[in-house]
PDB file of C-alpha atoms in Angstrom:
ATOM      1  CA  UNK A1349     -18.932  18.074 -17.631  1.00 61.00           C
ATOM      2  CA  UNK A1350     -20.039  21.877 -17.494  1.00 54.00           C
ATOM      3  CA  UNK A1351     -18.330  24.167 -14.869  1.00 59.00           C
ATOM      4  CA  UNK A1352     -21.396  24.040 -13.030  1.00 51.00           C
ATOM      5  CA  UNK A1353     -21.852  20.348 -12.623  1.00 58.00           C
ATOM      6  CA  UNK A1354     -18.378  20.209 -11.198  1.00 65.00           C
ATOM      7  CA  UNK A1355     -18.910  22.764  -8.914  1.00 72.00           C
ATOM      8  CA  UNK A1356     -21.411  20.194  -7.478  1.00 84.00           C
ATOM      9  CA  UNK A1357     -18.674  17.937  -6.715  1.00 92.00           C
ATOM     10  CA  UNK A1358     -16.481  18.665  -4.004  1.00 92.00           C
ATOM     11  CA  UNK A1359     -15.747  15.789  -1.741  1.00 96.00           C
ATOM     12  CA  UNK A1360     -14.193  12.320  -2.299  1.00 96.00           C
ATOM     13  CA  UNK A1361     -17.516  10.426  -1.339  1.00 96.00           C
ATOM     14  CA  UNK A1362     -19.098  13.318  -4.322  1.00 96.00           C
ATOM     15  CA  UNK A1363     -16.519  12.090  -6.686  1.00 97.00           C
ATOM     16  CA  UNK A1364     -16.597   8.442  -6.108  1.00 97.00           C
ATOM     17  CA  UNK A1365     -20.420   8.493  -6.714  1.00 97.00           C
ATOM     18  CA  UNK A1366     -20.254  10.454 -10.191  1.00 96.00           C
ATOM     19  CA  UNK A1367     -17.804   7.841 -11.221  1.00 97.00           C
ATOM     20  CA  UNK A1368     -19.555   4.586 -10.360  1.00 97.00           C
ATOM     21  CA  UNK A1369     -22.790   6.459 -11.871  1.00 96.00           C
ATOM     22  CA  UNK A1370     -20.650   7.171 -15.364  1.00 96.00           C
ATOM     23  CA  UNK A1371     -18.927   3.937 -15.153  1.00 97.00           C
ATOM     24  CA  UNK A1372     -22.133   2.153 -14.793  1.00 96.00           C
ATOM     25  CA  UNK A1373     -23.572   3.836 -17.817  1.00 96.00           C
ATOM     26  CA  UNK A1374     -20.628   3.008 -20.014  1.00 96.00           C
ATOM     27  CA  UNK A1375     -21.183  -0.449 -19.504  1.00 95.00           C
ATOM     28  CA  UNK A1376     -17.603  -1.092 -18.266  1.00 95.00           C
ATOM     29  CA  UNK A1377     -16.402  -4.649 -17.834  1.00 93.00           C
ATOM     30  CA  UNK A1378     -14.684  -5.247 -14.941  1.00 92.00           C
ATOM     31  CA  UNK A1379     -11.875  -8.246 -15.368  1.00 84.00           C
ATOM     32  CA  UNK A1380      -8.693  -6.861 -14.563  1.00 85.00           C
ATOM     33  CA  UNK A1381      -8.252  -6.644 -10.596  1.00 82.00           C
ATOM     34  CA  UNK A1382     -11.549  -5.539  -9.379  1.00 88.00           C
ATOM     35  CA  UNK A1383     -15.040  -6.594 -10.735  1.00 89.00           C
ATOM     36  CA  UNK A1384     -17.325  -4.087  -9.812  1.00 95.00           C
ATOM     37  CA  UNK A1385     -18.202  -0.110 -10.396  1.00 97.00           C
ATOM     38  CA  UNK A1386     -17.613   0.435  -6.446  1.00 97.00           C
ATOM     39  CA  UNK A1387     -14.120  -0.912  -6.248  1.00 96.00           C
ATOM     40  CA  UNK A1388     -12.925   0.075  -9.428  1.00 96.00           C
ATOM     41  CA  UNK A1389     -13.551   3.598  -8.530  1.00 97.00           C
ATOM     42  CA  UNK A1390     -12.231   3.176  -5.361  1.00 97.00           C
ATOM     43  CA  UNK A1391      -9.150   2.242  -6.689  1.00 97.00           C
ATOM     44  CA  UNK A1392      -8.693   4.871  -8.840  1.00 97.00           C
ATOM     45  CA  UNK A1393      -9.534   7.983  -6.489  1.00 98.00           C
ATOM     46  CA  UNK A1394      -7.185   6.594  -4.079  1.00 97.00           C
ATOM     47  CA  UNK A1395      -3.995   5.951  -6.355  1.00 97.00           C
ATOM     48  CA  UNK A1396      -4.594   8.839  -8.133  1.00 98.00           C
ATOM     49  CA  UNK A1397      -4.948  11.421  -5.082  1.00 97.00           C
ATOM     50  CA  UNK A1398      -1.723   9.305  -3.691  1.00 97.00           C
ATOM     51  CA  UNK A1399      -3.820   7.840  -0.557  1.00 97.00           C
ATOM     52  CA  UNK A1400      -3.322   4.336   0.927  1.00 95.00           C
ATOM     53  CA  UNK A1401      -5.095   1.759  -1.032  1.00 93.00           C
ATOM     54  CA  UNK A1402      -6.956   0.599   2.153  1.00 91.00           C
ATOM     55  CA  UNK A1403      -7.918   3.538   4.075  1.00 92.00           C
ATOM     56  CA  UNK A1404     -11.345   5.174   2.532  1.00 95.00           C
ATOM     57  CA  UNK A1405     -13.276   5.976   5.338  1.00 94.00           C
ATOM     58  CA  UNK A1406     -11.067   8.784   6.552  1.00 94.00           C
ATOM     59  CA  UNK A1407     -11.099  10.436   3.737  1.00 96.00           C
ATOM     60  CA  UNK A1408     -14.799  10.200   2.634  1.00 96.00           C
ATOM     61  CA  UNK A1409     -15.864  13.960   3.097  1.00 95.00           C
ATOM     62  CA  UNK A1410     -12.126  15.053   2.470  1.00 96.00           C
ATOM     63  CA  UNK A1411     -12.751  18.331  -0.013  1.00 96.00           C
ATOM     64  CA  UNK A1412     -10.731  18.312  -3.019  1.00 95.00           C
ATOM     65  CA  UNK A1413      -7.966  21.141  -4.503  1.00 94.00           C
ATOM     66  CA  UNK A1414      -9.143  22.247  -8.192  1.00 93.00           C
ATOM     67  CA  UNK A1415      -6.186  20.012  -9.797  1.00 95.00           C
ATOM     68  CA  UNK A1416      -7.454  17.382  -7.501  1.00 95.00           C
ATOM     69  CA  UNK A1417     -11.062  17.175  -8.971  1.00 95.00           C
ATOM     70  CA  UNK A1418      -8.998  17.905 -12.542  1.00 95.00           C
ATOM     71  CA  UNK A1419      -6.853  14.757 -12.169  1.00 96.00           C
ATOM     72  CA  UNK A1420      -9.885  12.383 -10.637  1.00 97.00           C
ATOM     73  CA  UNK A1421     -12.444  13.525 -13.651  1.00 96.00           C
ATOM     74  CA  UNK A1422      -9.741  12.669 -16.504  1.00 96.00           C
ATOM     75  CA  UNK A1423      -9.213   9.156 -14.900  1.00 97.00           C
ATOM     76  CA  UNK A1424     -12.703   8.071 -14.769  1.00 97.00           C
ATOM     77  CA  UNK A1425     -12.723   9.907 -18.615  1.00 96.00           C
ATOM     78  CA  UNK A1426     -10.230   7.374 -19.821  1.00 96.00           C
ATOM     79  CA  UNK A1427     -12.286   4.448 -17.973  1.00 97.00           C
ATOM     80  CA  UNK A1428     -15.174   5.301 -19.424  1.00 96.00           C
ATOM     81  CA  UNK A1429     -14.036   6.544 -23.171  1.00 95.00           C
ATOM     82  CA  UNK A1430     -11.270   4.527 -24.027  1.00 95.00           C
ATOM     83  CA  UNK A1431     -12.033   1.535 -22.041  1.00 96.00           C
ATOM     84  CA  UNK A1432      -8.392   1.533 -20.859  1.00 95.00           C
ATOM     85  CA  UNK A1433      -8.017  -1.446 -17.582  1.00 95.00           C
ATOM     86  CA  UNK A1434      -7.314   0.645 -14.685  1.00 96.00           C
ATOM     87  CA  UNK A1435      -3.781  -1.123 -14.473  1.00 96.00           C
ATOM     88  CA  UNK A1436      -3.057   0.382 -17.409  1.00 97.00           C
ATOM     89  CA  UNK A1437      -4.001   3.900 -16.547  1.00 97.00           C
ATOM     90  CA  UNK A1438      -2.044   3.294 -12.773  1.00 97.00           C
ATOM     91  CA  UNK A1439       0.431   1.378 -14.317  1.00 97.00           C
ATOM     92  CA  UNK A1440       0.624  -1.069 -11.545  1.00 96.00           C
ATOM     93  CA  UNK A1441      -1.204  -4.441 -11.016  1.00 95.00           C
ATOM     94  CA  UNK A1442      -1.648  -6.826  -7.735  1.00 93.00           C
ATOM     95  CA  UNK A1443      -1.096 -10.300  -7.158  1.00 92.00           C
ATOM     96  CA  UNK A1444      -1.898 -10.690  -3.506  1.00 88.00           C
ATOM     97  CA  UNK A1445       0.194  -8.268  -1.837  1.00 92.00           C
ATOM     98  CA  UNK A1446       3.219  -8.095  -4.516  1.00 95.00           C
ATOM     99  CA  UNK A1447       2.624  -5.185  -6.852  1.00 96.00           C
ATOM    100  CA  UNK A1448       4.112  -5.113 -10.588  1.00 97.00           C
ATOM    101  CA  UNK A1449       4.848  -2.718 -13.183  1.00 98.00           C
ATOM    102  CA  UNK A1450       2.433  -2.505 -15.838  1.00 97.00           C
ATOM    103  CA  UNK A1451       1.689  -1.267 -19.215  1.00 96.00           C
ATOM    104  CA  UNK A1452      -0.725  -1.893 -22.796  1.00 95.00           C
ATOM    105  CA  UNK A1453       3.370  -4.062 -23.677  1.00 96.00           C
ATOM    106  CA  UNK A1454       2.285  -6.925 -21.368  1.00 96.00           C
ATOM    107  CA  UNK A1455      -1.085  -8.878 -20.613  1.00 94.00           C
ATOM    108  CA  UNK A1456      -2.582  -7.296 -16.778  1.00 94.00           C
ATOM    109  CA  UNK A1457      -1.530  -9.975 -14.470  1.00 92.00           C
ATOM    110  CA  UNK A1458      -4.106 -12.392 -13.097  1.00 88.00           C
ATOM    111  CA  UNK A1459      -3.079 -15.646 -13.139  1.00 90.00           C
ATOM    112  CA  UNK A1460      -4.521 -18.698 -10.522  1.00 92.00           C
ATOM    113  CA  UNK A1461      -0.945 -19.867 -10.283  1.00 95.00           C
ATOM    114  CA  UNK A1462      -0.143 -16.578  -8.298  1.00 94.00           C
ATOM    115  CA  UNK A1463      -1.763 -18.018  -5.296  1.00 93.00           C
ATOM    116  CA  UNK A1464      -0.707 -21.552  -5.850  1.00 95.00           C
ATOM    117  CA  UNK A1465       3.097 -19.772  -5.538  1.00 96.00           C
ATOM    118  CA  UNK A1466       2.141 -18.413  -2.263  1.00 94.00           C
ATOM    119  CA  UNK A1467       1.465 -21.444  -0.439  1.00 94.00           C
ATOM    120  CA  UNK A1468       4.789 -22.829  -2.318  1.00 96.00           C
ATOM    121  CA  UNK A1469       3.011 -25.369  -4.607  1.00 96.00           C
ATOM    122  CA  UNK A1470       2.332 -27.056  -1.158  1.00 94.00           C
ATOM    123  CA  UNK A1471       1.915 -30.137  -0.897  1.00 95.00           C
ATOM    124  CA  UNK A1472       3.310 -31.130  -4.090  1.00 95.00           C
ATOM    125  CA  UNK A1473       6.705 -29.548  -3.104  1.00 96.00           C
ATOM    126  CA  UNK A1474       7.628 -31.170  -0.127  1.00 94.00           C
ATOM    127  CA  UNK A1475      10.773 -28.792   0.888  1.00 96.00           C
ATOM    128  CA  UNK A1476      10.938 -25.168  -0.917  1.00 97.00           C
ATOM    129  CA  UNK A1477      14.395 -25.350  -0.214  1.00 97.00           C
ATOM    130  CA  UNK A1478      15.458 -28.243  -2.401  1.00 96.00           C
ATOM    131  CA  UNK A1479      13.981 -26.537  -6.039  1.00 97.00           C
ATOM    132  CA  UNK A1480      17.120 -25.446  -7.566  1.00 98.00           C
ATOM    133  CA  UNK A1481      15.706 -24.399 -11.102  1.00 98.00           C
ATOM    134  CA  UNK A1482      12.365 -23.080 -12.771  1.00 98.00           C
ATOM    135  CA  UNK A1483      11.639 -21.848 -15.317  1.00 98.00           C
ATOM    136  CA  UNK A1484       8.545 -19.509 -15.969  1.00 98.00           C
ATOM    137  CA  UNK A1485       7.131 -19.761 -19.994  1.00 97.00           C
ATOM    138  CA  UNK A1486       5.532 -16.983 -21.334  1.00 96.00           C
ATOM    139  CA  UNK A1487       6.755 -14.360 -18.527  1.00 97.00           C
ATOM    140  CA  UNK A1488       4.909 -11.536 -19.602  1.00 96.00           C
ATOM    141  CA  UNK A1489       5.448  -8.868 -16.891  1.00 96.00           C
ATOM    142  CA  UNK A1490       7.655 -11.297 -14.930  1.00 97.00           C
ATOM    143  CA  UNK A1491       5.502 -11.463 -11.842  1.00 97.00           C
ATOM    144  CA  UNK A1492       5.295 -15.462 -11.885  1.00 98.00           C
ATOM    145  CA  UNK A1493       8.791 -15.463 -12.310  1.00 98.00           C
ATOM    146  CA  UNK A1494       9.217 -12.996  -9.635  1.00 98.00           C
ATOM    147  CA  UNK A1495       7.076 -15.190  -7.241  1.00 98.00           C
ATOM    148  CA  UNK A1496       8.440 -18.178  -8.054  1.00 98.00           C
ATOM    149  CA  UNK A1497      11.973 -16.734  -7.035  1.00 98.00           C
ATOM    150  CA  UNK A1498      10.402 -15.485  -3.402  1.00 98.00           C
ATOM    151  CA  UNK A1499       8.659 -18.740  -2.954  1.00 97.00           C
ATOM    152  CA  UNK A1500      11.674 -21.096  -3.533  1.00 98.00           C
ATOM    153  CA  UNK A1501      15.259 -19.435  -2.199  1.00 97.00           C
ATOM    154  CA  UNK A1502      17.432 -21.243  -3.615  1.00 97.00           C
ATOM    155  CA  UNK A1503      16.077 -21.307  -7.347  1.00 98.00           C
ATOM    156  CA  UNK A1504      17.802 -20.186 -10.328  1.00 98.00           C
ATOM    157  CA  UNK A1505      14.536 -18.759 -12.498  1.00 98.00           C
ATOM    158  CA  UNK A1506      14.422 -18.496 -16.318  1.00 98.00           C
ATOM    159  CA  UNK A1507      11.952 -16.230 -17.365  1.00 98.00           C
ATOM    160  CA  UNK A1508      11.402 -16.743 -20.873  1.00 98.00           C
ATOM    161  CA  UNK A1509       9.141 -14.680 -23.401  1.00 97.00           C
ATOM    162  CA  UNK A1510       8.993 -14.076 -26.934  1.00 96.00           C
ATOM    163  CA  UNK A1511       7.910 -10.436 -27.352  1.00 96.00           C
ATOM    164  CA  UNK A1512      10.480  -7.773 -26.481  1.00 96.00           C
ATOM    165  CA  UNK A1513       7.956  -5.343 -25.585  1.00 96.00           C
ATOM    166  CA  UNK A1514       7.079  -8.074 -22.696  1.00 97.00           C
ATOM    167  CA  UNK A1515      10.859  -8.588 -22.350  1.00 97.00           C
ATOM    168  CA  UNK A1516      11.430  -4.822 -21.211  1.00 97.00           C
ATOM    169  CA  UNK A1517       8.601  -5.093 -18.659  1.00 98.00           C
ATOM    170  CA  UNK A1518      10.265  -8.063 -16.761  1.00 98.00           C
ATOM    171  CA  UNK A1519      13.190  -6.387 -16.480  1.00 98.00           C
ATOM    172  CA  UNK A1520      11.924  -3.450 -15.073  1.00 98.00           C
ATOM    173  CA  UNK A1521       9.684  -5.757 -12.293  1.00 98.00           C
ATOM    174  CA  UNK A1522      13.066  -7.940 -11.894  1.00 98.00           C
ATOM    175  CA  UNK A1523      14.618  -5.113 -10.804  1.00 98.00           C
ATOM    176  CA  UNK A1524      12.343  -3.664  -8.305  1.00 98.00           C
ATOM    177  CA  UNK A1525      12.317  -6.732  -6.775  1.00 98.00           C
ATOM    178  CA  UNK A1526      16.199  -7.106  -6.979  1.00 98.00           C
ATOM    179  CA  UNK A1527      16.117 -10.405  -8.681  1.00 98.00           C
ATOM    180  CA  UNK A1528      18.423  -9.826 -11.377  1.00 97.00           C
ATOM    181  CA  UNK A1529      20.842 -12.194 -10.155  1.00 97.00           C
ATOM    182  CA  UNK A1530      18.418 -15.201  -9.453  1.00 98.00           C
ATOM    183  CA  UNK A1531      16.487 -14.130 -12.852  1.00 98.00           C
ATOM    184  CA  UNK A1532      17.316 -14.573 -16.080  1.00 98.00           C
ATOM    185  CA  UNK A1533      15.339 -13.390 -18.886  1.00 98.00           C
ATOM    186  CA  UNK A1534      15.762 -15.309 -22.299  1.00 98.00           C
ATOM    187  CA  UNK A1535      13.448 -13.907 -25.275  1.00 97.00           C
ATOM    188  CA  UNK A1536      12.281 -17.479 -27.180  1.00 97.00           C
ATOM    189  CA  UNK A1537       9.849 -18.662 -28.468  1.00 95.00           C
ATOM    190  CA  UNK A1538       8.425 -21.632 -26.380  1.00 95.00           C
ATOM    191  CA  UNK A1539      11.614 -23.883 -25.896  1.00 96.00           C
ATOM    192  CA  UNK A1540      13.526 -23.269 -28.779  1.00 95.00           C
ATOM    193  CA  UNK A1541      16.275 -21.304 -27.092  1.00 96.00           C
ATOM    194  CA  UNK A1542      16.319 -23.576 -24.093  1.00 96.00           C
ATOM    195  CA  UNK A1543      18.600 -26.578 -25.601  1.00 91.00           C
ATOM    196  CA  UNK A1544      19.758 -28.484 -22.699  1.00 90.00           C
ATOM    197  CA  UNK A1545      18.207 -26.970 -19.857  1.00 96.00           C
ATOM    198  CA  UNK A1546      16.449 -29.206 -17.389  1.00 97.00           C
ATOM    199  CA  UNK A1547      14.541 -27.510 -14.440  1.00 98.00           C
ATOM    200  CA  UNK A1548      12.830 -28.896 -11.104  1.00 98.00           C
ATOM    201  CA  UNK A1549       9.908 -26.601 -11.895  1.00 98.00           C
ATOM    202  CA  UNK A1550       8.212 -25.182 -14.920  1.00 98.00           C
ATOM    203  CA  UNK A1551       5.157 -23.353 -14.455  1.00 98.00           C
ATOM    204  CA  UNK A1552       3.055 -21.439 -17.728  1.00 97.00           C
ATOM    205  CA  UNK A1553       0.255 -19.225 -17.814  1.00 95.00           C
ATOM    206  CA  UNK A1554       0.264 -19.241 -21.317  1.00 93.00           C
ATOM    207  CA  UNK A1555      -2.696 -17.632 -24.030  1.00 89.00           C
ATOM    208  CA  UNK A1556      -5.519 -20.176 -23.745  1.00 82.00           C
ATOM    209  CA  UNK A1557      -8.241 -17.983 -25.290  1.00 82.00           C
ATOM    210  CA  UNK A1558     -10.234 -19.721 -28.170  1.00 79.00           C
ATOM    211  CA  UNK A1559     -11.327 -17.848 -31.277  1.00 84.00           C
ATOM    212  CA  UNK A1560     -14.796 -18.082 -30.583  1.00 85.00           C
ATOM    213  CA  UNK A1561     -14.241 -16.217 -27.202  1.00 83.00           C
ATOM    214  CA  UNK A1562     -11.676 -13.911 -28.682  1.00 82.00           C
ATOM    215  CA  UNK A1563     -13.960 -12.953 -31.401  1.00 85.00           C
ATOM    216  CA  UNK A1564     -16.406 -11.835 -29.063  1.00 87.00           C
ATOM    217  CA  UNK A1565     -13.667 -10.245 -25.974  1.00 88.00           C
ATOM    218  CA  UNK A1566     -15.411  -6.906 -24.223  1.00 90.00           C
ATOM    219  CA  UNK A1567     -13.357  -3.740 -25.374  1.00 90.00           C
ATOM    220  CA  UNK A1568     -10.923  -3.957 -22.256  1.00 91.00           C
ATOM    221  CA  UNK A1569      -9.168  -7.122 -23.304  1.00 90.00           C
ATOM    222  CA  UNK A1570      -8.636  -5.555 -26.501  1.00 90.00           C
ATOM    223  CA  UNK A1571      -5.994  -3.105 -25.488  1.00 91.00           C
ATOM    224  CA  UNK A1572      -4.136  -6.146 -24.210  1.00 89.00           C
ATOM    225  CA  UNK A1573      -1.320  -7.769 -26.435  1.00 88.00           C
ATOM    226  CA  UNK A1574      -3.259 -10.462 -29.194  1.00 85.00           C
ATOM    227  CA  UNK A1575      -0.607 -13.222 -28.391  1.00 82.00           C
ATOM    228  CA  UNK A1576      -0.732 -13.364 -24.897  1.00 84.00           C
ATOM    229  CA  UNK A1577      -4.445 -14.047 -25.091  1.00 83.00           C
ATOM    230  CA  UNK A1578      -5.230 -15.931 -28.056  1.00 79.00           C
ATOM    231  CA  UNK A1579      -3.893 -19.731 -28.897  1.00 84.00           C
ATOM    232  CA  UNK A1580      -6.308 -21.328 -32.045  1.00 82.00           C
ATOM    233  CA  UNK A1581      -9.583 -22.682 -32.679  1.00 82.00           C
ATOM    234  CA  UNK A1582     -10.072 -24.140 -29.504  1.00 86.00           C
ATOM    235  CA  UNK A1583      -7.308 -22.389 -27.229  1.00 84.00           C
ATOM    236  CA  UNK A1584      -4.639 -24.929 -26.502  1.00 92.00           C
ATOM    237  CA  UNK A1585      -2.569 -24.828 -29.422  1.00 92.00           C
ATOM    238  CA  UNK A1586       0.792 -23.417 -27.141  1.00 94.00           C
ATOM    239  CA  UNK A1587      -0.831 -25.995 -24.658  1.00 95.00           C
ATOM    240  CA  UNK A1588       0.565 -28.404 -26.981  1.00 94.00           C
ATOM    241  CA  UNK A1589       3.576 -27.262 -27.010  1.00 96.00           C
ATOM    242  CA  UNK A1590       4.447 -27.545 -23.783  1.00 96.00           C
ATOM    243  CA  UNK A1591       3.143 -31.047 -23.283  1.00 97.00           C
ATOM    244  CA  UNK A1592       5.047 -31.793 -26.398  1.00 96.00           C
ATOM    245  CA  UNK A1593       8.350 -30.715 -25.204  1.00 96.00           C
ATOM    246  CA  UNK A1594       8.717 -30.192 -20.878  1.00 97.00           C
ATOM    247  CA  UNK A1595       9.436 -33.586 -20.611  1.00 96.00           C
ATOM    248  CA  UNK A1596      12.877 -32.726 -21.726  1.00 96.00           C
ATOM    249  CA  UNK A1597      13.227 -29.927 -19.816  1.00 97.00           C
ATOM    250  CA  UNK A1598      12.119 -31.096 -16.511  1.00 98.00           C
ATOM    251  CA  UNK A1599      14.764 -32.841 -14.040  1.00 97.00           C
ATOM    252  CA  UNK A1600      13.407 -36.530 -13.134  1.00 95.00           C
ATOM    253  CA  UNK A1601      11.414 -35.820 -10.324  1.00 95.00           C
ATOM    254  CA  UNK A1602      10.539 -32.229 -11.740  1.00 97.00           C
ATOM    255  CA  UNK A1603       7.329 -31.069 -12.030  1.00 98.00           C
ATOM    256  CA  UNK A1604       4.476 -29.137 -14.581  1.00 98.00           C
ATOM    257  CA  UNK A1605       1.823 -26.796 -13.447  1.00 98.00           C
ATOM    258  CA  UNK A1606      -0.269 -24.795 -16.435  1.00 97.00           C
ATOM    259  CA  UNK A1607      -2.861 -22.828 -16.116  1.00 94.00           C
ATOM    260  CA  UNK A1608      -5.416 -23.361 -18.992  1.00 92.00           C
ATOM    261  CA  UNK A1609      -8.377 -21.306 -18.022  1.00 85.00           C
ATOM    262  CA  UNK A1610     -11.496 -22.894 -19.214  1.00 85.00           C
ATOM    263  CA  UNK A1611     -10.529 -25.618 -21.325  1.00 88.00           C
ATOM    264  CA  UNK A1612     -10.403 -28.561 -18.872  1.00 90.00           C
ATOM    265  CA  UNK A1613     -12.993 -30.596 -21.029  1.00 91.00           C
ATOM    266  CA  UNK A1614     -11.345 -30.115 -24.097  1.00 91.00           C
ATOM    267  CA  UNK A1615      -7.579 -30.934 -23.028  1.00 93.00           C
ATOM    268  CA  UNK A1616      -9.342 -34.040 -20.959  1.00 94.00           C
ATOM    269  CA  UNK A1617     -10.454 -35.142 -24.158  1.00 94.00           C
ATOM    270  CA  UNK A1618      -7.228 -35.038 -26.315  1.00 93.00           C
ATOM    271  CA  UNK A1619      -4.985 -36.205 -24.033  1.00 94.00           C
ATOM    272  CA  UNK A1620      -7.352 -38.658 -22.144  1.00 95.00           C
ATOM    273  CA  UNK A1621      -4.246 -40.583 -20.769  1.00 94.00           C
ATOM    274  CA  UNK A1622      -2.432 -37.879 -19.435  1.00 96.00           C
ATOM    275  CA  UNK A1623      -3.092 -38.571 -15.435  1.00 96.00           C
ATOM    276  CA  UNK A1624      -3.845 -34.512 -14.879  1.00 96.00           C
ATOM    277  CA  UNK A1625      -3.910 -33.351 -10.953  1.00 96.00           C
ATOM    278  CA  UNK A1626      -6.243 -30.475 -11.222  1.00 95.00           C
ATOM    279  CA  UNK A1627      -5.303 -28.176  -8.455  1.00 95.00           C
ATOM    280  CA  UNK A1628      -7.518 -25.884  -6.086  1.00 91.00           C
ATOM    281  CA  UNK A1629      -7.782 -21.631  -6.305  1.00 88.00           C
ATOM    282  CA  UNK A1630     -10.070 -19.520  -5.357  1.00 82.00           C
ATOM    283  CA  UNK A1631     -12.258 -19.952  -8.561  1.00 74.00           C
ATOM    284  CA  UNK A1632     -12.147 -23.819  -8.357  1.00 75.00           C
ATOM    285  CA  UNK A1633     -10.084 -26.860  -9.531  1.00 76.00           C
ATOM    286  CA  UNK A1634     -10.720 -26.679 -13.387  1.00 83.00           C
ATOM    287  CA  UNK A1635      -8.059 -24.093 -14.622  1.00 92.00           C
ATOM    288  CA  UNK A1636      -4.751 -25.505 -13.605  1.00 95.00           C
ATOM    289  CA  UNK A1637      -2.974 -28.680 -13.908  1.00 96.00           C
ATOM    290  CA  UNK A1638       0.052 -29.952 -12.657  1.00 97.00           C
ATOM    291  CA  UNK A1639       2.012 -33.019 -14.261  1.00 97.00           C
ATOM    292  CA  UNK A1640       4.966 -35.345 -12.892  1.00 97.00           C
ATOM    293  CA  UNK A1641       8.409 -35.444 -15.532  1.00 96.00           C
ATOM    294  CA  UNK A1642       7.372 -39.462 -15.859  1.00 95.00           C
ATOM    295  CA  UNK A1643       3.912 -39.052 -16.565  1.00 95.00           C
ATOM    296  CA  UNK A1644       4.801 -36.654 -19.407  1.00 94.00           C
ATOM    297  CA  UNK A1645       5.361 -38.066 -23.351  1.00 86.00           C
ATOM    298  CA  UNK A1646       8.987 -38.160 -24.440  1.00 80.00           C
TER     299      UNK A1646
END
């Protein structure tokens, strides 16, 4: 932008306009938090000018400093250019009104189970109270784990990973919560470092991505760690795994809740006599499941 175009800009409302003009030309894709131009850029003018994340309208004709208008214009550059998700340029990421840590080490959190965890898997959990354990596979930034603690007192969580990188994030989140004594972080891969551990709770948002869709991902997704996204030819490979082993990791009466995003049909069809409860989000009742210990295979 020439000296003389940005001269042009002065106001928030002027700056919040040039960027849902530029990041409507890019062609951005919007999965990541918001899913629109408008709110993306909304987002971004407000975090980075330090302004609450729900108060525009007073500061709509608000004129910006120099370094102001600086900061703002190289934000909506690495939108638009790199095709960075705003988490990652913020380095923060919402699930309802908990906000997490984040960086290109761990997946941006978005996960159906989030809300499920906020309404304490009700009514399948009759007293929050009573879950002692759970364990959270494929932690990623923590945050499941970290809402899984708040949502049941009295639970002991695992949160279990196998990338370090993912590992580090956690730790960081854990902490800013103040969960490091009801958390414990264990790098494995799957269950193979969990020998002997039963829980009343497991709950996975693990990759579900097929190759087909992974082949053809918009440029966003691509900054996001390959194995938390992809999971073979048809997306349920770590699926597998987990139906495969939580039986002997879940107490009697414990339960299973996965989220598998859009492979209902496909898991309905190789394990047709698995007696799935499909449970209602916001997007529908096709993306997670929830099991009982004795309806899983031992």
């Amino acid at each position: 932008m020439t000296t003389a175009a940005k001269s042009e800009l002065i106001t928030v409302r002027d700056y919040l306009r040039y960027a849902v003009s530029r990041f409507n030309a890019a062609g951005l894709f919007f999965g990541h938090g918001n899913d629109n131009a408008w709110d993306e850029a909304v987002y971004l003018t407000l975090h980075t000018l330090n302004l609450p994340l729900d108060r525009l309208e007073p500061f709509l004709d608000a004129r910006l400093l120099p370094h102001e208008r600086e900061m703002l214009l190289d934000i909506y550059s690495r939108r638009s250019q790199d095709r960075l998700p705003a988490a990652y340029l913020t380095h923060e990421a919402w699930l309802g009104e908990h906000r997490f840590y984040v960086d290109e080490r761990v997946i941006v959190p978005r996960s159906f189970i989030a809300e499920l965890l906020q309404e304490q898997l009700t009514p399948w959990i009759d007293d929050p109270w009573a879950v002692e354990s759970a364990l959270d596979l494929c932690t990623g930034s923590g945050c499941l784990a970290i809402l899984t603690a708040l949502a049941f007192p009295e639970a002991q969580v695992d949160a279990v990973d196998l990338s370090k990188d993912a590992i580090s994030v956690a730790e960081r989140n854990i902490a800013d919560y103040h969960l490091t004594e009801r958390i414990q972080i264990i790098q494995s891969d799957a269950f193979s470092q969990l020998d002997g551990k039963r829980y009343d709770l497991i709950i996975s948002n693990p990759p579900y991505v097929n190759a087909e869709s992974v082949a053809a991902l918009p440029p966003e997704y691509l900054h996001e760690p390959e194995m938390a996204l992809g999971s073979g030819d048809d997306g349920l490979d770590f699926t597998r795994i987990i139906l495969r082993e939580a039986k002997k990791h879940l107490t009697a009466n414990g339960i299973l809740v996965v989220e598998i995003g859009h492979n209902r049909d496909e898991l309905e069809a190789a394990y047709p006599t698995l007696p799935f409860t499909w449970l209602d989000t916001a997007a529908g009742d096709e993306y997670v499941f929830l099991l009982h210990a004795a309806d899983l295979p031992d």
